[in-house]
Amino acid sequence: MTLLPLRMTGDMTAKRPSPGERPALGNSSRLKPPKRGGRLCERRELLSSLDETLQTRVTLIIAHAGYGKTTLISQWCQRLDQQQIPVAYYAASQAERDPSAFLAMVAAAMVETGIDLGEHPPFIDGRIREDITVEDILLGLELAGQTLILIIDDFERVNEPAIAAMVASLIELAPASIHFVIASRVFPAFPVSALQLEGKLRLIDSYQLRLRHEELAWMLELDADSAEVKEVAVRTQGWPVTAELYRLWRKRYRTRDTRQTFGSHVEEVHNYLAEQLFSSLPPEQFELLIDIADRDEASAELVDAMRERNDSARLLHIIAHNISSLMWTGQENNTTVYRLHPLLLEHLRQTLSQDVARRTRLAINASRWFFEQHRFPEAIRAALDSRDTDTVAHVIRALRPIHIVVADGAPMLRAILRELPESLCAQHPRLQIMAAIVHFKAGFFVDGRAMLERIREQTQGFTVDAGGQRDWLLAEGNLIDLIFFCQMSRMSGRVEALIDVVIGVAGGDATIRGACEIVMMLVHQIRGDLDAADAAMARGRTIYDTVQLSRYGHTQIVGHEVLVLMARGRLRRSLELIARYQKQSDFEVPDDISTPTLLKLMLATIRYEQEFSDSAVDAMKHSLAQHSITESWFDQYAIVYPALAVRLWMSEGGPAVLAFLEDARQRAQRRGLEALPDFLTCLEIEYRARMGDVAEAEKLAADFDLGAHANPVGVLAETLGWREREAALNAALRLAIAQQAWEAALALARSLTRAGQSGGRLKAEIKGHVFCALIEGARGGGAAAASSLLKAVLLAYPEGFVAPFSEEGTTLDASIEALMTENIDAYARRHLETIRRAIGSSMARPDSELLNLREREIVGHLAEGLSNKVIARRMGITDHTVKFHLKKIFSKLEVSRRRDAVAKILAGKRM
């Protein structure tokens, strides 16, 4: 029976903390060594031993709790600070067992010491972000170009295989000026013996950490030869925490009589002294320490909630002052956090375990407080600790997958699932839906959708919920199904049917209604009804503003808003919008990378449209790779793939394009993106036609029924998105040009122009006129070609479009020259010059002596300052292969140094 009912409801917006108050997944207070008070012995010999770390790659400090590992590190950090040697310190927590959270905290420690990670700040608005990679860490270390000691304390809390592998990679690939110190109760899971054999590892163990007679005498302010020091040395065996307990006990009682009750084992001595220390505290202080025994760290607000009192801040402050050497404090979001020595916590837990009712009540209250603060993983942990089935059931019932995603994104779901036993997840379909979302957001589209289908079958169409929340399950299951469907499948009437189901059971749930509007915004954008997309976006934003929820939901709206603007061809407005949002300090959701990477992709696309440069295409490719980690759907690929194809066509020729398209088709099929293979087929038809392989292009077009896709009617018109229709129209146009069917080609070009005009898509309108100019020029109509080209230029220059012209290469040269002789608008003439320069400077196909795509990619990494090892890791090749490519690059560019290769490329002398 629940001792204190949880005040949890389905309204997860109640008492929601403001962004500045929201808790971090990590804890910034653990980025600095704790400074303890009291009379702490300076470990001079050990400090001198640690100084040798600067000549060693890795130093391990391995010992059980209470041997003074953290105290030693704290003293050493102060010593290094005096010597002006930079130190990055991080004390691990079980909250960072997830590799991404662990890397974010390592990155935060680096930033704390002054290392710049560029566009990847690990903390935003007091919370960690989870898109930091090992490569980001390595790049930051390399660019720092200085000696640095990286300390990871309490490593046993994160000693998971995946994290140990990351640490091993950092040790192997980091610059030689980086030295690692790892303190742990157990040996790390990476290959320590190999480091020892290579002479790269030093070990400080519990034997070396024991206090010597002289150090004990100093702590106790006694002569080293005194009988008391000798006896304490025997009784404590030099165990630092027990010696410190004895010092505190001795300071309070100033008598030796009761020492006769000491047992012969050091653990018994420790327990006796702990009891004596606690018994010396006033009852209210001792009782508070028992109350927080199950919390590794606690704030006064949490302790007040657990104890149902309001005096915890005062008592914690007094306790921290009285036993400052065994209790330390830190700051988290402007709140003081207290941590008691782990061995004292263990002792207090033994006391608390004897009062089951009290322990249960405290855990229930802690769970309630964590839930109200939207710290769901900790709420679940406390609920499970309570062992109260009603409390656990309350927490599980109150978790709303859609609300959590809209509020905090998929990383919060992942953190929640880490705390839940598999047996519990198996009983609750809404928890299983969380797992499906996590899989889908991690890029495992097919797996996520299959999981959701199994849940649908097991719950009879999302109608049977073990937690008794049928309407919630029905709404959330169908809404997630709709989201998966929109990102993976072609449009159909099923979209509206699912929306009707969700709205029908959601009632007045504003979060669900807002999410439905955002989904419909995506649907309208895919279909090409951009005005309807804008209207749905406005309604969704209004709903989220009304319920004061959620940063993640708002950032998703921003991403779609930019997609709609880009579909309209409003490059300058898109650029302004992205810049405005990026300047807002509270815009990004730290645990989410989907919107930031989408905006980066849009920025790269704008550069491509306005510059048509190699660097813009490379940025598009890199941004797509980052974005596809989480949730790239058809649109993102449809934006990037044509740009990659045209650049390959101009740099390496048709065979390279066909190889790229085949690889892309296989990836699309693996990810289950239904529309993308057909889109790639249209691109293949287009480039086979440009290659002159007309027969194969015609065969592909017939098998695909290209004409029906270029001018769809009936059911096909309802299912094809506007990008698919345009791709088919472009392919049909290229094929007609290759067949020299000029009238048919001209009709198709005019259809493209009309489609752009009627749909409000500027680029399609521009491209239609460019095709008209191309076709008129090819069949000898110079004046008509110039007229069509002028129409395209007049449409293009307000937004700065260059790519629709430059993609045609030198085939437009005659029309451009003819137009330049005419009396045209000054702005149009200036833009025409820009187009001519873009075509002439970088689009000429290189000869065999110049760099291929892989070599250009390596030079790009050189420009970032990466070492061979980091380049190899980033590209998924060996260090030896990188060296092989560098030799070829140096030979082709006629240089002998990395710096010269980069300079020559940047100077535009090659590529």
mmCIF file of C-alpha atoms in Angstrom, residues 24-33 87-92 96 99-118 120-134 136-138 140-141 148-152 170 331 590:
data_model
loop_
_atom_site.group_PDB
_atom_site.id
_atom_site.type_symbol
_atom_site.label_atom_id
_atom_site.label_comp_id
_atom_site.label_asym_id
_atom_site.label_seq_id
_atom_site.Cartn_x
_atom_site.Cartn_y
_atom_site.Cartn_z
ATOM 1 C CA ALA A 24 21.044 18.584 -16.517
ATOM 2 C CA LEU A 25 21.399 14.980 -17.552
ATOM 3 C CA GLY A 26 24.921 15.475 -16.337
ATOM 4 C CA ASN A 27 26.144 17.588 -13.417
ATOM 5 C CA SER A 28 28.441 20.546 -14.014
ATOM 6 C CA SER A 29 29.522 20.437 -10.358
ATOM 7 C CA ARG A 30 31.471 17.290 -11.219
ATOM 8 C CA LEU A 31 33.743 19.159 -13.613
ATOM 9 C CA LYS A 32 35.957 20.421 -10.813
ATOM 10 C CA PRO A 33 37.795 18.405 -8.147
ATOM 11 C CA VAL A 87 43.760 19.946 -16.318
ATOM 12 C CA ALA A 88 40.375 18.674 -17.542
ATOM 13 C CA TYR A 89 38.605 16.941 -14.644
ATOM 14 C CA TYR A 90 35.403 14.926 -14.699
ATOM 15 C CA ALA A 91 33.881 12.782 -11.950
ATOM 16 C CA ALA A 92 31.669 10.132 -13.547
ATOM 17 C CA GLU A 96 26.533 8.830 -17.896
ATOM 18 C CA PRO A 99 28.188 6.623 -24.299
ATOM 19 C CA SER A 100 26.868 9.900 -25.715
ATOM 20 C CA ALA A 101 26.306 11.332 -22.230
ATOM 21 C CA PHE A 102 29.786 10.209 -21.186
ATOM 22 C CA LEU A 103 31.414 11.904 -24.182
ATOM 23 C CA ALA A 104 29.429 15.072 -23.531
ATOM 24 C CA MET A 105 30.807 15.265 -19.987
ATOM 25 C CA VAL A 106 34.377 14.654 -21.199
ATOM 26 C CA ALA A 107 33.854 17.437 -23.730
ATOM 27 C CA ALA A 108 32.452 19.675 -20.995
ATOM 28 C CA ALA A 109 35.577 19.063 -18.905
ATOM 29 C CA MET A 110 37.706 20.103 -21.875
ATOM 30 C CA VAL A 111 35.688 23.274 -22.408
ATOM 31 C CA GLU A 112 35.979 24.019 -18.689
ATOM 32 C CA THR A 113 39.755 24.113 -19.096
ATOM 33 C CA GLY A 114 39.606 26.392 -22.145
ATOM 34 C CA ILE A 115 39.618 23.989 -25.097
ATOM 35 C CA ASP A 116 37.385 25.154 -27.939
ATOM 36 C CA LEU A 117 35.051 22.562 -29.461
ATOM 37 C CA GLY A 118 33.725 25.022 -32.039
ATOM 38 C CA HIS A 120 29.723 21.511 -30.482
ATOM 39 C CA PRO A 121 29.396 23.151 -27.050
ATOM 40 C CA PRO A 122 28.695 20.288 -24.649
ATOM 41 C CA PHE A 123 26.416 22.363 -22.423
ATOM 42 C CA ILE A 124 23.494 24.485 -23.577
ATOM 43 C CA ASP A 125 21.274 26.233 -21.076
ATOM 44 C CA GLY A 126 22.771 24.196 -18.239
ATOM 45 C CA ARG A 127 22.098 20.813 -19.848
ATOM 46 C CA ILE A 128 24.384 18.502 -21.750
ATOM 47 C CA ARG A 129 23.904 17.748 -25.404
ATOM 48 C CA GLU A 130 24.281 14.239 -26.758
ATOM 49 C CA ASP A 131 25.693 14.661 -30.244
ATOM 50 C CA ILE A 132 29.361 14.877 -29.232
ATOM 51 C CA THR A 133 31.537 12.276 -30.983
ATOM 52 C CA VAL A 134 34.964 10.809 -30.287
ATOM 53 C CA ASP A 136 34.969 16.008 -31.855
ATOM 54 C CA ILE A 137 36.994 15.263 -28.718
ATOM 55 C CA LEU A 138 40.082 14.281 -30.719
ATOM 56 C CA GLY A 140 39.524 19.619 -29.967
ATOM 57 C CA LEU A 141 42.592 18.036 -28.390
ATOM 58 C CA LEU A 148 46.740 18.604 -21.113
ATOM 59 C CA ILE A 149 45.983 16.162 -18.322
ATOM 60 C CA LEU A 150 42.555 14.568 -18.697
ATOM 61 C CA ILE A 151 41.302 13.098 -15.406
ATOM 62 C CA ILE A 152 38.287 10.780 -15.169
ATOM 63 C CA LEU A 170 41.029 8.382 -27.073
ATOM 64 C CA GLN A 331 26.636 23.836 -7.773
ATOM 65 C CA PRO A 590 20.674 20.094 -25.820
#
